[in-house]
PDB file of C-alpha atoms in Angstrom:
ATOM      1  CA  UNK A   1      75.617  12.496  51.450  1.00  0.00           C
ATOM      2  CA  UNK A   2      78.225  10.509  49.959  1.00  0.00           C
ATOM      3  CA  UNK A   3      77.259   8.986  46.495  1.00  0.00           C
ATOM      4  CA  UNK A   4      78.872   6.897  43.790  1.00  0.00           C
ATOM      5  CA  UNK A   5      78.089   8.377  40.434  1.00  0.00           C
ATOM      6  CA  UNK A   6      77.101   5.455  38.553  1.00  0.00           C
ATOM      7  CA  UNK A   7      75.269   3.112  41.174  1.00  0.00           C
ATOM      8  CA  UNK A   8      71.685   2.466  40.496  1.00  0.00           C
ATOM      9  CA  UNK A   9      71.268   2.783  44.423  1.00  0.00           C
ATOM     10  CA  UNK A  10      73.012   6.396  44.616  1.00  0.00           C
ATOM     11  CA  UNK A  11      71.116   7.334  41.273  1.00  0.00           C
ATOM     12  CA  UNK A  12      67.490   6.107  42.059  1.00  0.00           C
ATOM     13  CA  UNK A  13      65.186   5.265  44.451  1.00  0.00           C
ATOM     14  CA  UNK A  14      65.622   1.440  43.524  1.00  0.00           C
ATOM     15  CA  UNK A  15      61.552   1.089  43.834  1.00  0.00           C
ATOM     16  CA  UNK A  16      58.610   2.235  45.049  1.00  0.00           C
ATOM     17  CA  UNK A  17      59.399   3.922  48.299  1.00  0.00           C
ATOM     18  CA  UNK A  18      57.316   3.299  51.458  1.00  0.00           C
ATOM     19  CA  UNK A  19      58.692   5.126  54.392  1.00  0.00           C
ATOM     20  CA  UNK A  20      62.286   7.107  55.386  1.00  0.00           C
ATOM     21  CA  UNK A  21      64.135   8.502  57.553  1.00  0.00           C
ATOM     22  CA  UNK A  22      67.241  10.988  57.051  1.00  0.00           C
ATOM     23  CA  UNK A  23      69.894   7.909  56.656  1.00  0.00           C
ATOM     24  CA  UNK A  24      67.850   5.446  54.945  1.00  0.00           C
ATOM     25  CA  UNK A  25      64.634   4.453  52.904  1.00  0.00           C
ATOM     26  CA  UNK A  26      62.212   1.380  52.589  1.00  0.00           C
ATOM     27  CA  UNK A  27      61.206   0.263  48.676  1.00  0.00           C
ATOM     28  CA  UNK A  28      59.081  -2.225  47.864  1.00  0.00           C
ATOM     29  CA  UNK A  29      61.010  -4.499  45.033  1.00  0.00           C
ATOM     30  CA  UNK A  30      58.691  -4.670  41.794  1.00  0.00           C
ATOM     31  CA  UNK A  31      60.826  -6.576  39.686  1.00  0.00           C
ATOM     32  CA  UNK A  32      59.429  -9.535  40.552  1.00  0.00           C
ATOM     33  CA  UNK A  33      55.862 -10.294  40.380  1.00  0.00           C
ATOM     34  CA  UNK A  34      55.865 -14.067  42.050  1.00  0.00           C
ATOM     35  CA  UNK A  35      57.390 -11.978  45.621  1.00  0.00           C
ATOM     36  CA  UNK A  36      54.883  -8.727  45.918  1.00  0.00           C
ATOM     37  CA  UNK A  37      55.757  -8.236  49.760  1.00  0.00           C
ATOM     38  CA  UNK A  38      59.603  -7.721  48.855  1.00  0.00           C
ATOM     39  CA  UNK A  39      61.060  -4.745  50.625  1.00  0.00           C
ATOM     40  CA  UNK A  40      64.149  -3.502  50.742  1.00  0.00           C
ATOM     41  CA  UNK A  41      66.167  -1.085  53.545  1.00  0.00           C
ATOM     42  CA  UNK A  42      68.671   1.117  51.237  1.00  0.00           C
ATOM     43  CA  UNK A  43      70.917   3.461  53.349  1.00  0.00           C
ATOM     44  CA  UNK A  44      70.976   6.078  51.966  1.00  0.00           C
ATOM     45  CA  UNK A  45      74.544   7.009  51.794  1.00  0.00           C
ATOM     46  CA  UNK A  46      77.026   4.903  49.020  1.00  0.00           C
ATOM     47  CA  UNK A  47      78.592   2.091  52.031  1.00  0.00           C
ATOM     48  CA  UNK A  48      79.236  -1.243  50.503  1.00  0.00           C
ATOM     49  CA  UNK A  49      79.558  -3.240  53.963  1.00  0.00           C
ATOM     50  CA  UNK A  50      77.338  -3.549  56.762  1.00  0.00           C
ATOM     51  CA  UNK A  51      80.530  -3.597  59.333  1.00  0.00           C
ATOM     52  CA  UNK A  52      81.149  -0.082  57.532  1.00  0.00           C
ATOM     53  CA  UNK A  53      78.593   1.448  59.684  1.00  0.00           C
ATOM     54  CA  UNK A  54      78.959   3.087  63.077  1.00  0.00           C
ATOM     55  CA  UNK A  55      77.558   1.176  65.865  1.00  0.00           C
ATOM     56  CA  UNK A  56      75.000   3.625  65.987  1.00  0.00           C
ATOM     57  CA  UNK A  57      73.904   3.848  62.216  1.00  0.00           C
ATOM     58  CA  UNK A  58      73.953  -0.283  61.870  1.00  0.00           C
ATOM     59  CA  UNK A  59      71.800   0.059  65.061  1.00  0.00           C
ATOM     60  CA  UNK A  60      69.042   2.463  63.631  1.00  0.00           C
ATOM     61  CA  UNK A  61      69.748   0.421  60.039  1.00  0.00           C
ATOM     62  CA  UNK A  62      68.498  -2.663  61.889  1.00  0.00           C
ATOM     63  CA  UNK A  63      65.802  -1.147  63.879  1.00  0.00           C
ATOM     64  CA  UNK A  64      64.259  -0.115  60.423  1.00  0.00           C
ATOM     65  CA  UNK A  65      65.109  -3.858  59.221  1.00  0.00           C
ATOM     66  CA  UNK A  66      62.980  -4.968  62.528  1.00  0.00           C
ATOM     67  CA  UNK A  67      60.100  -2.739  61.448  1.00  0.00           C
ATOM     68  CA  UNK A  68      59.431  -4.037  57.683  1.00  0.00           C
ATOM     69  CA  UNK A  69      59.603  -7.564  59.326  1.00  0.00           C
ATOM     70  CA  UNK A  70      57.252  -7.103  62.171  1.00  0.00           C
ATOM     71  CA  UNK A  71      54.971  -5.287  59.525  1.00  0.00           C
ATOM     72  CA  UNK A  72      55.163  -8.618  57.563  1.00  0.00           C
ATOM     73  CA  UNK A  73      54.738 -10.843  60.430  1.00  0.00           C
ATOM     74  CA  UNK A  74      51.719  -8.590  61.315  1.00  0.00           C
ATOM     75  CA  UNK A  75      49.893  -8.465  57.755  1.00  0.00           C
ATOM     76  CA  UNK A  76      50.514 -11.113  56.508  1.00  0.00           C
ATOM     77  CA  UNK A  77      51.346 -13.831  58.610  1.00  0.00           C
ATOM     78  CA  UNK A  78      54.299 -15.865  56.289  1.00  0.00           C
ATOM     79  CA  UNK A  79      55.986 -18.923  57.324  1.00  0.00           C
ATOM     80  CA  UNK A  80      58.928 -17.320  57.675  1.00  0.00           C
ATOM     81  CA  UNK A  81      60.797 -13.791  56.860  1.00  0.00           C
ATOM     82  CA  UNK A  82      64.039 -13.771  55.374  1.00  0.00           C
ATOM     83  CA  UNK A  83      66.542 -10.750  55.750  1.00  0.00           C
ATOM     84  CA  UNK A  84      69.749 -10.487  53.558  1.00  0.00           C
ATOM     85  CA  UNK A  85      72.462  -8.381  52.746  1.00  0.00           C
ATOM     86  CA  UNK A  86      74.289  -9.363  49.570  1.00  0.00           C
ATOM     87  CA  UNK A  87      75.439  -6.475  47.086  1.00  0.00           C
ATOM     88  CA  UNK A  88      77.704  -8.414  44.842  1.00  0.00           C
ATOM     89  CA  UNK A  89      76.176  -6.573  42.037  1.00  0.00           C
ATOM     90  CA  UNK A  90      75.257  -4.072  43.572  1.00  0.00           C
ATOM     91  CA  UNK A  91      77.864  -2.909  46.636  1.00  0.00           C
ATOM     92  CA  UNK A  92      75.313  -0.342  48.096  1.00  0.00           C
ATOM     93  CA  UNK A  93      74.278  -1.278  51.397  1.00  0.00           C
ATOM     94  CA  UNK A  94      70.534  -3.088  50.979  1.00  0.00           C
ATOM     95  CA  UNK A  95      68.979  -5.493  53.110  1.00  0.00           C
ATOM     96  CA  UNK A  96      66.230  -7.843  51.565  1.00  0.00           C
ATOM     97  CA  UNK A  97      63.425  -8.334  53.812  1.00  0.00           C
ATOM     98  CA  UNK A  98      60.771 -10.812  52.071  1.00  0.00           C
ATOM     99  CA  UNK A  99      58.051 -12.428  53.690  1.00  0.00           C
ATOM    100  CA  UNK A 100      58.095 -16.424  52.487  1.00  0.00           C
ATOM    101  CA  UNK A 101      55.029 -18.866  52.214  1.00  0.00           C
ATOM    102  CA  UNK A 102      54.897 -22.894  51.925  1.00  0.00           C
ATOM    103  CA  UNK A 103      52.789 -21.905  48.670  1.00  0.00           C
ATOM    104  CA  UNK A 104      55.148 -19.242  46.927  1.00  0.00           C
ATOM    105  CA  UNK A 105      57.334 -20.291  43.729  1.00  0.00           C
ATOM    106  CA  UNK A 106      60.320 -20.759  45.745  1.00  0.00           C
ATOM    107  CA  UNK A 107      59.648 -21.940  49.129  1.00  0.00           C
ATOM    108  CA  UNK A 108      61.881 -23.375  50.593  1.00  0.00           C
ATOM    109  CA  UNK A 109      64.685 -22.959  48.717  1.00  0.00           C
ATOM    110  CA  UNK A 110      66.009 -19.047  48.834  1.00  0.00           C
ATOM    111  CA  UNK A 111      64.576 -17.018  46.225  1.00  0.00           C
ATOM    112  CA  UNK A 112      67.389 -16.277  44.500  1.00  0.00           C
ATOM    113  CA  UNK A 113      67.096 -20.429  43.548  1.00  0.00           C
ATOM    114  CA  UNK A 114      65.525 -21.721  40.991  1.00  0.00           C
ATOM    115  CA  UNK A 115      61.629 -21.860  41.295  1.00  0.00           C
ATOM    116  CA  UNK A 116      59.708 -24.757  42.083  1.00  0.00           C
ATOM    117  CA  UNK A 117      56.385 -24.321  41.319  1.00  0.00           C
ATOM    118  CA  UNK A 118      54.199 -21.272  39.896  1.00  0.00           C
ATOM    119  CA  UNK A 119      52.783 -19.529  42.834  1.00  0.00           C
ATOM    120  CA  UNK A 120      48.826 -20.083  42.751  1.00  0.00           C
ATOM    121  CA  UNK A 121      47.363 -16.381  41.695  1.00  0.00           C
ATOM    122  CA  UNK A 122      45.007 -15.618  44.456  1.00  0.00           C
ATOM    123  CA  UNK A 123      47.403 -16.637  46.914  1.00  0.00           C
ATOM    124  CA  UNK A 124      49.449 -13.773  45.448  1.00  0.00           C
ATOM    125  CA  UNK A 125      46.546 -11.590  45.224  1.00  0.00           C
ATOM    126  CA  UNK A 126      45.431 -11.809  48.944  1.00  0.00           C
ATOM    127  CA  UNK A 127      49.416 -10.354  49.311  1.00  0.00           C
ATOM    128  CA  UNK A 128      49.061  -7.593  47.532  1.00  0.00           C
ATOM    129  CA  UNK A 129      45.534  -6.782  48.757  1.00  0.00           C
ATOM    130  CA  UNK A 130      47.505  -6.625  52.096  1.00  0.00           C
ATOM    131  CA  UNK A 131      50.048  -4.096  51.511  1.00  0.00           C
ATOM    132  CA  UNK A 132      48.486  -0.731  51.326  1.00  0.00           C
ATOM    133  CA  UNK A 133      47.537  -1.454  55.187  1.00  0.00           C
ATOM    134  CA  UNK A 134      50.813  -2.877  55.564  1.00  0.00           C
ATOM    135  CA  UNK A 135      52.962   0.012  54.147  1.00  0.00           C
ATOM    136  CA  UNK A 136      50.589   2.784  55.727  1.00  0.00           C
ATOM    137  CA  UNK A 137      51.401   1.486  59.114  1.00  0.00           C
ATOM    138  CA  UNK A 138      55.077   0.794  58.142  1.00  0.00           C
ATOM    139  CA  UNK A 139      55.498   4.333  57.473  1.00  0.00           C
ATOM    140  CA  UNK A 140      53.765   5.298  60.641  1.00  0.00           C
ATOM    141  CA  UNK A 141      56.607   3.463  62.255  1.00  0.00           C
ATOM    142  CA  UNK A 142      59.792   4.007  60.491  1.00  0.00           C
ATOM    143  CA  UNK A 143      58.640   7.926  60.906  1.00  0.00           C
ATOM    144  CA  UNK A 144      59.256   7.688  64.304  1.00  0.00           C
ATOM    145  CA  UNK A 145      62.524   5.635  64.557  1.00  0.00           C
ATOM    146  CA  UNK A 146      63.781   8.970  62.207  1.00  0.00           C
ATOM    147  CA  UNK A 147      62.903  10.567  66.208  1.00  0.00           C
ATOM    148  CA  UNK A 148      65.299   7.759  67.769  1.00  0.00           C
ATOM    149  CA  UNK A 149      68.441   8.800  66.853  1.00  0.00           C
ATOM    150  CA  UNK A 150      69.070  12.259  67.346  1.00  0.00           C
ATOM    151  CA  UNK A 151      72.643  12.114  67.223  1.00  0.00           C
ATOM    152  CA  UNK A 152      73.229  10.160  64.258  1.00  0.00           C
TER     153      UNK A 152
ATOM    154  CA  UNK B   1      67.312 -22.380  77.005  1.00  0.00           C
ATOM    155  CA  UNK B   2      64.542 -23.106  75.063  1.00  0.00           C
ATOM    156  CA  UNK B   3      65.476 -26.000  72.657  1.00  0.00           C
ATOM    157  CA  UNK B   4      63.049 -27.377  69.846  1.00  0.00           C
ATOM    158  CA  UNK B   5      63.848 -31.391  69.744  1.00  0.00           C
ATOM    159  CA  UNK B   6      64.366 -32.522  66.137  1.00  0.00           C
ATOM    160  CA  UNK B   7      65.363 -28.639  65.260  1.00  0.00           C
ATOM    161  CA  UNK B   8      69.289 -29.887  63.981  1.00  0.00           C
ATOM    162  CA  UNK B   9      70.575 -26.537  65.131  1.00  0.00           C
ATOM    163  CA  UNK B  10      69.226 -27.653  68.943  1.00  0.00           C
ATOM    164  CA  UNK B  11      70.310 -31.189  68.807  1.00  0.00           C
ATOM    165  CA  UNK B  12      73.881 -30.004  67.360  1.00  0.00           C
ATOM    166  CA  UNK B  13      76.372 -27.659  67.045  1.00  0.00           C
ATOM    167  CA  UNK B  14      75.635 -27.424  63.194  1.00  0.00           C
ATOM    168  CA  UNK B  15      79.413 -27.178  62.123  1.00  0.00           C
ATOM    169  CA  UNK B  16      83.240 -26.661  63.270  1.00  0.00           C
ATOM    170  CA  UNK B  17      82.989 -24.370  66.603  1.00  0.00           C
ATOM    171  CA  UNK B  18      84.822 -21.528  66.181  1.00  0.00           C
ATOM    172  CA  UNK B  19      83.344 -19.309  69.282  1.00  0.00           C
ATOM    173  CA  UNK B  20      80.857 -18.893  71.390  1.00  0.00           C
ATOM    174  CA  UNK B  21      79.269 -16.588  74.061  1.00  0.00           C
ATOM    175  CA  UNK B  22      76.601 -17.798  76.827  1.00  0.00           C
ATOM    176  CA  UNK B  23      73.783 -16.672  73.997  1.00  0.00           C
ATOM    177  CA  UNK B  24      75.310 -17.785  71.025  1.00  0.00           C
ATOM    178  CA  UNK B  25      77.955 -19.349  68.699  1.00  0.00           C
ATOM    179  CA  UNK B  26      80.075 -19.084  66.015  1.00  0.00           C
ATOM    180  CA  UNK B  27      80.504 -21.937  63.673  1.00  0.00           C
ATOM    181  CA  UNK B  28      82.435 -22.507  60.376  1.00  0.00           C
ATOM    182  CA  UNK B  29      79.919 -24.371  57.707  1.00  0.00           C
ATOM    183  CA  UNK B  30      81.513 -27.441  56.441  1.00  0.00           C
ATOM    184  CA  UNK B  31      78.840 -28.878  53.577  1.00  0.00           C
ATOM    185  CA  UNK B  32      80.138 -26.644  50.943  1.00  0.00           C
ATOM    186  CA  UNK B  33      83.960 -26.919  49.251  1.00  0.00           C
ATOM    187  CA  UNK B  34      82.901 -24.472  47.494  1.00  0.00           C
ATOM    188  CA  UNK B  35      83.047 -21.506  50.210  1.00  0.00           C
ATOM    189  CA  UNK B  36      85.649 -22.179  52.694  1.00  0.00           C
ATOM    190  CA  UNK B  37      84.957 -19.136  54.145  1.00  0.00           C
ATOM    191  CA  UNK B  38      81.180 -19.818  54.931  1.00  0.00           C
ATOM    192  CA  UNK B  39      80.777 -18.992  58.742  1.00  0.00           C
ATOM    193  CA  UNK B  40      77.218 -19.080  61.076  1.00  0.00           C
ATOM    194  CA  UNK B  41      76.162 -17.305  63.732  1.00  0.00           C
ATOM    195  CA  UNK B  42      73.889 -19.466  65.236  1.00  0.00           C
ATOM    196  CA  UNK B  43      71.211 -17.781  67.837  1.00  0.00           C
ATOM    197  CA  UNK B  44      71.760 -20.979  71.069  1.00  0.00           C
ATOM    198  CA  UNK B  45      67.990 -20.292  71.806  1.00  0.00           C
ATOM    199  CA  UNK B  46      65.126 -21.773  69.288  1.00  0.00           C
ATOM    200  CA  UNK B  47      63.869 -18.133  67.906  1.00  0.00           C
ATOM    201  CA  UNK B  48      62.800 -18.207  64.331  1.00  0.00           C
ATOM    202  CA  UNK B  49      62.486 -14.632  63.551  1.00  0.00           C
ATOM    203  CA  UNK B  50      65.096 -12.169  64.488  1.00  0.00           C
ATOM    204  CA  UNK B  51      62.599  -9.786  65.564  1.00  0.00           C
ATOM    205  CA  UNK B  52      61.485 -12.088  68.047  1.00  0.00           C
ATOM    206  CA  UNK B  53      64.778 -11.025  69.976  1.00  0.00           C
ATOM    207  CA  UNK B  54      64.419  -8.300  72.428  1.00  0.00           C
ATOM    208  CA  UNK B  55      66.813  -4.759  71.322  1.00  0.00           C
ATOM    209  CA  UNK B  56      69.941  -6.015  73.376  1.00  0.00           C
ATOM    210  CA  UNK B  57      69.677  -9.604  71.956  1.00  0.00           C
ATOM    211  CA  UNK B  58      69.743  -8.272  68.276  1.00  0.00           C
ATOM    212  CA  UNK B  59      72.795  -5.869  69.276  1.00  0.00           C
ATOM    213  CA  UNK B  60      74.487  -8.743  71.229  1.00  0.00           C
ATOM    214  CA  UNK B  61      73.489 -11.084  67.460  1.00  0.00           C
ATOM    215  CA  UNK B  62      74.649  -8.351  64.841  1.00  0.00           C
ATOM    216  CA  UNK B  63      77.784  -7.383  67.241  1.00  0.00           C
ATOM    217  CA  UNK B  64      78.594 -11.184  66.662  1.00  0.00           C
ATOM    218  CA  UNK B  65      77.928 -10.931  62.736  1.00  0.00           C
ATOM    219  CA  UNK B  66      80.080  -7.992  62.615  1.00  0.00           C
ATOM    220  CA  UNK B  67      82.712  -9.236  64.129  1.00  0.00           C
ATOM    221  CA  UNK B  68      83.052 -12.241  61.909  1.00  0.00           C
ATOM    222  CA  UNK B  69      82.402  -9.804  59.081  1.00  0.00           C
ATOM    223  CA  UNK B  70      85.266  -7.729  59.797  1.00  0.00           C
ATOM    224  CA  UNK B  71      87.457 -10.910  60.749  1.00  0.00           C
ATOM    225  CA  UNK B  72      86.496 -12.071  56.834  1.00  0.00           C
ATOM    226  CA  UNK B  73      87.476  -8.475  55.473  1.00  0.00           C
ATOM    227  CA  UNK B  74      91.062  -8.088  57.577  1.00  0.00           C
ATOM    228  CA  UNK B  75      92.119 -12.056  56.779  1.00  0.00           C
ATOM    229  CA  UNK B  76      90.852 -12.616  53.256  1.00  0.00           C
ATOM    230  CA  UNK B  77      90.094  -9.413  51.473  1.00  0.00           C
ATOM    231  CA  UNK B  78      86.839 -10.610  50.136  1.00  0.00           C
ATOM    232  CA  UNK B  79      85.045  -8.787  47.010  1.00  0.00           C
ATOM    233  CA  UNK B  80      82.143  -8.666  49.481  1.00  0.00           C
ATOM    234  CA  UNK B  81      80.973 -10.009  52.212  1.00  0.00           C
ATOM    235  CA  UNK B  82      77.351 -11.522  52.152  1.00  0.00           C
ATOM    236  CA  UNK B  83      74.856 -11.717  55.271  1.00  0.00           C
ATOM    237  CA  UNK B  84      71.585 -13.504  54.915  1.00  0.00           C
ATOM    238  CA  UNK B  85      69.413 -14.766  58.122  1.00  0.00           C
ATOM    239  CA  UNK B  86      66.307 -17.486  55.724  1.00  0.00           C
ATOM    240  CA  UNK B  87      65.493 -20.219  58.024  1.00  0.00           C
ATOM    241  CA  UNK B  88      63.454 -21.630  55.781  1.00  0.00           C
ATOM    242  CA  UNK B  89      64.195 -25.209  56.092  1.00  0.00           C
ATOM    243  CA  UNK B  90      65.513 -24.637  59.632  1.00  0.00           C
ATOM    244  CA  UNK B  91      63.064 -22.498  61.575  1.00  0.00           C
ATOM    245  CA  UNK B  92      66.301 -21.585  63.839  1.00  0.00           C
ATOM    246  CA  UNK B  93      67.968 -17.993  63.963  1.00  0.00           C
ATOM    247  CA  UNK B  94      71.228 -18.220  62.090  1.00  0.00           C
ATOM    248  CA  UNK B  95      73.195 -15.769  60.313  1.00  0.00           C
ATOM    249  CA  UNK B  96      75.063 -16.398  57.083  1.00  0.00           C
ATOM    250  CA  UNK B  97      78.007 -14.423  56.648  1.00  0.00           C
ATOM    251  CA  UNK B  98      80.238 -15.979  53.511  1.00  0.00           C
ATOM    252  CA  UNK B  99      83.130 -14.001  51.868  1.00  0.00           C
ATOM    253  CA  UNK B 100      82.725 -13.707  48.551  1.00  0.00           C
ATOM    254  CA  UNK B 101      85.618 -13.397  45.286  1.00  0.00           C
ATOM    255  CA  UNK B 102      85.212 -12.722  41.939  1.00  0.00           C
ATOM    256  CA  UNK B 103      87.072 -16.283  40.992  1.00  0.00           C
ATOM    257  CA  UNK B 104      83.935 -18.385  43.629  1.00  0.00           C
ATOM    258  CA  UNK B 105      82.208 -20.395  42.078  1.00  0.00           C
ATOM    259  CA  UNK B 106      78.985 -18.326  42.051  1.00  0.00           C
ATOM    260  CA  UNK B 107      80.020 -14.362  41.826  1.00  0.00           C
ATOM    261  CA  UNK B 108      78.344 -12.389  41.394  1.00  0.00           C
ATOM    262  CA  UNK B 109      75.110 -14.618  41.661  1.00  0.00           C
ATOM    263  CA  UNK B 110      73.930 -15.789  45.588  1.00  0.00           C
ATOM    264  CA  UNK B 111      75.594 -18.706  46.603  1.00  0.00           C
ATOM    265  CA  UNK B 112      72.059 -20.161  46.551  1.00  0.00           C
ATOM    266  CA  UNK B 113      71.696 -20.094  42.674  1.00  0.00           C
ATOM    267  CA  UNK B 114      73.161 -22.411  40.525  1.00  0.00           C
ATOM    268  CA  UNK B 115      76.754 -22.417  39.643  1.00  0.00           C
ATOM    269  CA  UNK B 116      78.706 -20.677  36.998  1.00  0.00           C
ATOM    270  CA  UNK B 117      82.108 -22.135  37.249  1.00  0.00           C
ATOM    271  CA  UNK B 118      84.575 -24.126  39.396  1.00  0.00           C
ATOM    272  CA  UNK B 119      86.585 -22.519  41.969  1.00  0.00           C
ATOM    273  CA  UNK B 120      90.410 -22.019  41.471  1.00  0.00           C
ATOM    274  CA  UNK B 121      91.998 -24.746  43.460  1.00  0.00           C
ATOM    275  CA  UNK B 122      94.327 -22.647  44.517  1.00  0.00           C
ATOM    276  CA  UNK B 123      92.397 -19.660  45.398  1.00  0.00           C
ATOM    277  CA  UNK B 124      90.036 -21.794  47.410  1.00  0.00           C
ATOM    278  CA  UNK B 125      93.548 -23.372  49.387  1.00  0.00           C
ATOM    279  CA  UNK B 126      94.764 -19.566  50.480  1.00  0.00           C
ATOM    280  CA  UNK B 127      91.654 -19.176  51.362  1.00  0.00           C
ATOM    281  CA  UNK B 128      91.346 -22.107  53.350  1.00  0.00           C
ATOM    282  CA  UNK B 129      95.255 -21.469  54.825  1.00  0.00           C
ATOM    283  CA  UNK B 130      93.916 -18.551  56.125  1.00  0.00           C
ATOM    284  CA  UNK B 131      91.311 -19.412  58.182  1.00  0.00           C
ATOM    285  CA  UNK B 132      93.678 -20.841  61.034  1.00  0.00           C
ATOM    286  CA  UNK B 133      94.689 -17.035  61.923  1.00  0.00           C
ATOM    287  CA  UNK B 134      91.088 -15.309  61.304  1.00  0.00           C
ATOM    288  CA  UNK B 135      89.648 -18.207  63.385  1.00  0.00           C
ATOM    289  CA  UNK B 136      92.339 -17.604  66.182  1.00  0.00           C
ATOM    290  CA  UNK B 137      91.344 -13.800  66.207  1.00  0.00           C
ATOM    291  CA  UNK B 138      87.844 -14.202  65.926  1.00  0.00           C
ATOM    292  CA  UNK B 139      87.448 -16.722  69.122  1.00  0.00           C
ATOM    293  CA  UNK B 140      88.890 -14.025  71.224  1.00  0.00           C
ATOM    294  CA  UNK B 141      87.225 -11.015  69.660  1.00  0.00           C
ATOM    295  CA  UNK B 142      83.650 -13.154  70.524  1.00  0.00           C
ATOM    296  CA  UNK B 143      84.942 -14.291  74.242  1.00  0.00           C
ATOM    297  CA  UNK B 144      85.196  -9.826  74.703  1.00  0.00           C
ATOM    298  CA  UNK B 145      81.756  -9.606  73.162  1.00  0.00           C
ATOM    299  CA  UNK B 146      80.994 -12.212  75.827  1.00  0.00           C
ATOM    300  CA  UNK B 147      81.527  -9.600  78.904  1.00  0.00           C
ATOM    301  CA  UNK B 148      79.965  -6.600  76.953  1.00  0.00           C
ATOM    302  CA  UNK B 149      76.094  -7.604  77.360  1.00  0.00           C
ATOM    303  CA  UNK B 150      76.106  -8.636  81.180  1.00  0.00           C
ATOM    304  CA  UNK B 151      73.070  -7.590  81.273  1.00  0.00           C
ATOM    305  CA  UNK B 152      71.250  -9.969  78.608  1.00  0.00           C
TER     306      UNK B 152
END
């Protein structure tokens, strides 16, 4: 595996990991309380650009992406998912996947904005109550997209 | 094609066309002097989520973003190159992909957050000479994608 000594993404988890397979993992993000159904896709290896991939590995890095985001459209039934893939401080391939709502503290400006409002407490309560059924099936399916792509 | 009236990126074209295939296009974002280099792939269909695409679609979509992606890298030797797919305010697939320097006026931030400085006028003008050639490359790059998917 190739890893840059240094990188908080090639010397950590970068969260509370929900599923993997041999090239990448899904965390959950925890630094931020007002978005608790904030995941992340990490590849595993130290690749700053998505066009860096092979066809193959981009294709198995967005079938993973496609996963967390059905999960989230499944569980808990947001307005609207966004997906990103920034790294300016961090040039380790990640892609955000956060589920949005009308109600949440940012919507719908990006989160990376400032906020707007303080997201109402049970709102973000009935989220997190949501996850543990969320993740277990999430790692149900990533496990078997590790099966896809034998040749990887 | 499915169109959404009132959706802005069914009624238009959404910026300067730059390329297109018979599923989607590639435009160059005007709105912001800021990021010259701020281009959209813009799904032609109204689909909000991108796992709402079937497995080709999303290959045929991210072949597109990785062609402008690598088009950005080659022309303009970007820091990094930044991919983001929100929809927030428009419910209508579209890719993000923005080069990103050092000197821009957000870096390392999101170009989404608030501003820490003014762009070099004359970083943003090479920039900006540049596109003519990327632009050139890029069209016919997207019109090969074009005849790679016949089947979509």
């Amino acid at each position: 595996m190739s890893r840059l000594p240094g990188c908080p993404l090639c010397d950590g988890i970068g969260g509370v990991l929900v599923a993997r397979t041999p090239h990448l993992r899904v965390i959950r993000a925890v630094e931020d309380a007002a978005f608790p159904a904030f995941y992340r896709v990490v590849w595993d290896d130290h690749v700053p650009e998505f066009s860096q991939l092979s066809p193959t590995q981009r294709q198995h890095c967005m079938d993973a992406v496609v996963l967390v985001e059905e999960a989230l459209r499944r569980h808990l039934r947001p307005h609207k998912v966004n997906l990103a893939a920034l790294g300016n401080s961090v040039p380790h391939l990640h892609w955000h996947v956060i589920a949005r709502h009308p109600w949440d503290s940012h919507f719908p400006a990006p989160v990376w904005s400032a906020a707007q409002r303080q997201a109402p407490a049970d709102a973000l309560q009935a989220v997190a109550g949501a996850l543990p059924a969320l993740e277990h099936e999430l790692a149900q399916a990533i496990g078997r997209l590790a099966d896809l792509h034998p040749s990887l």
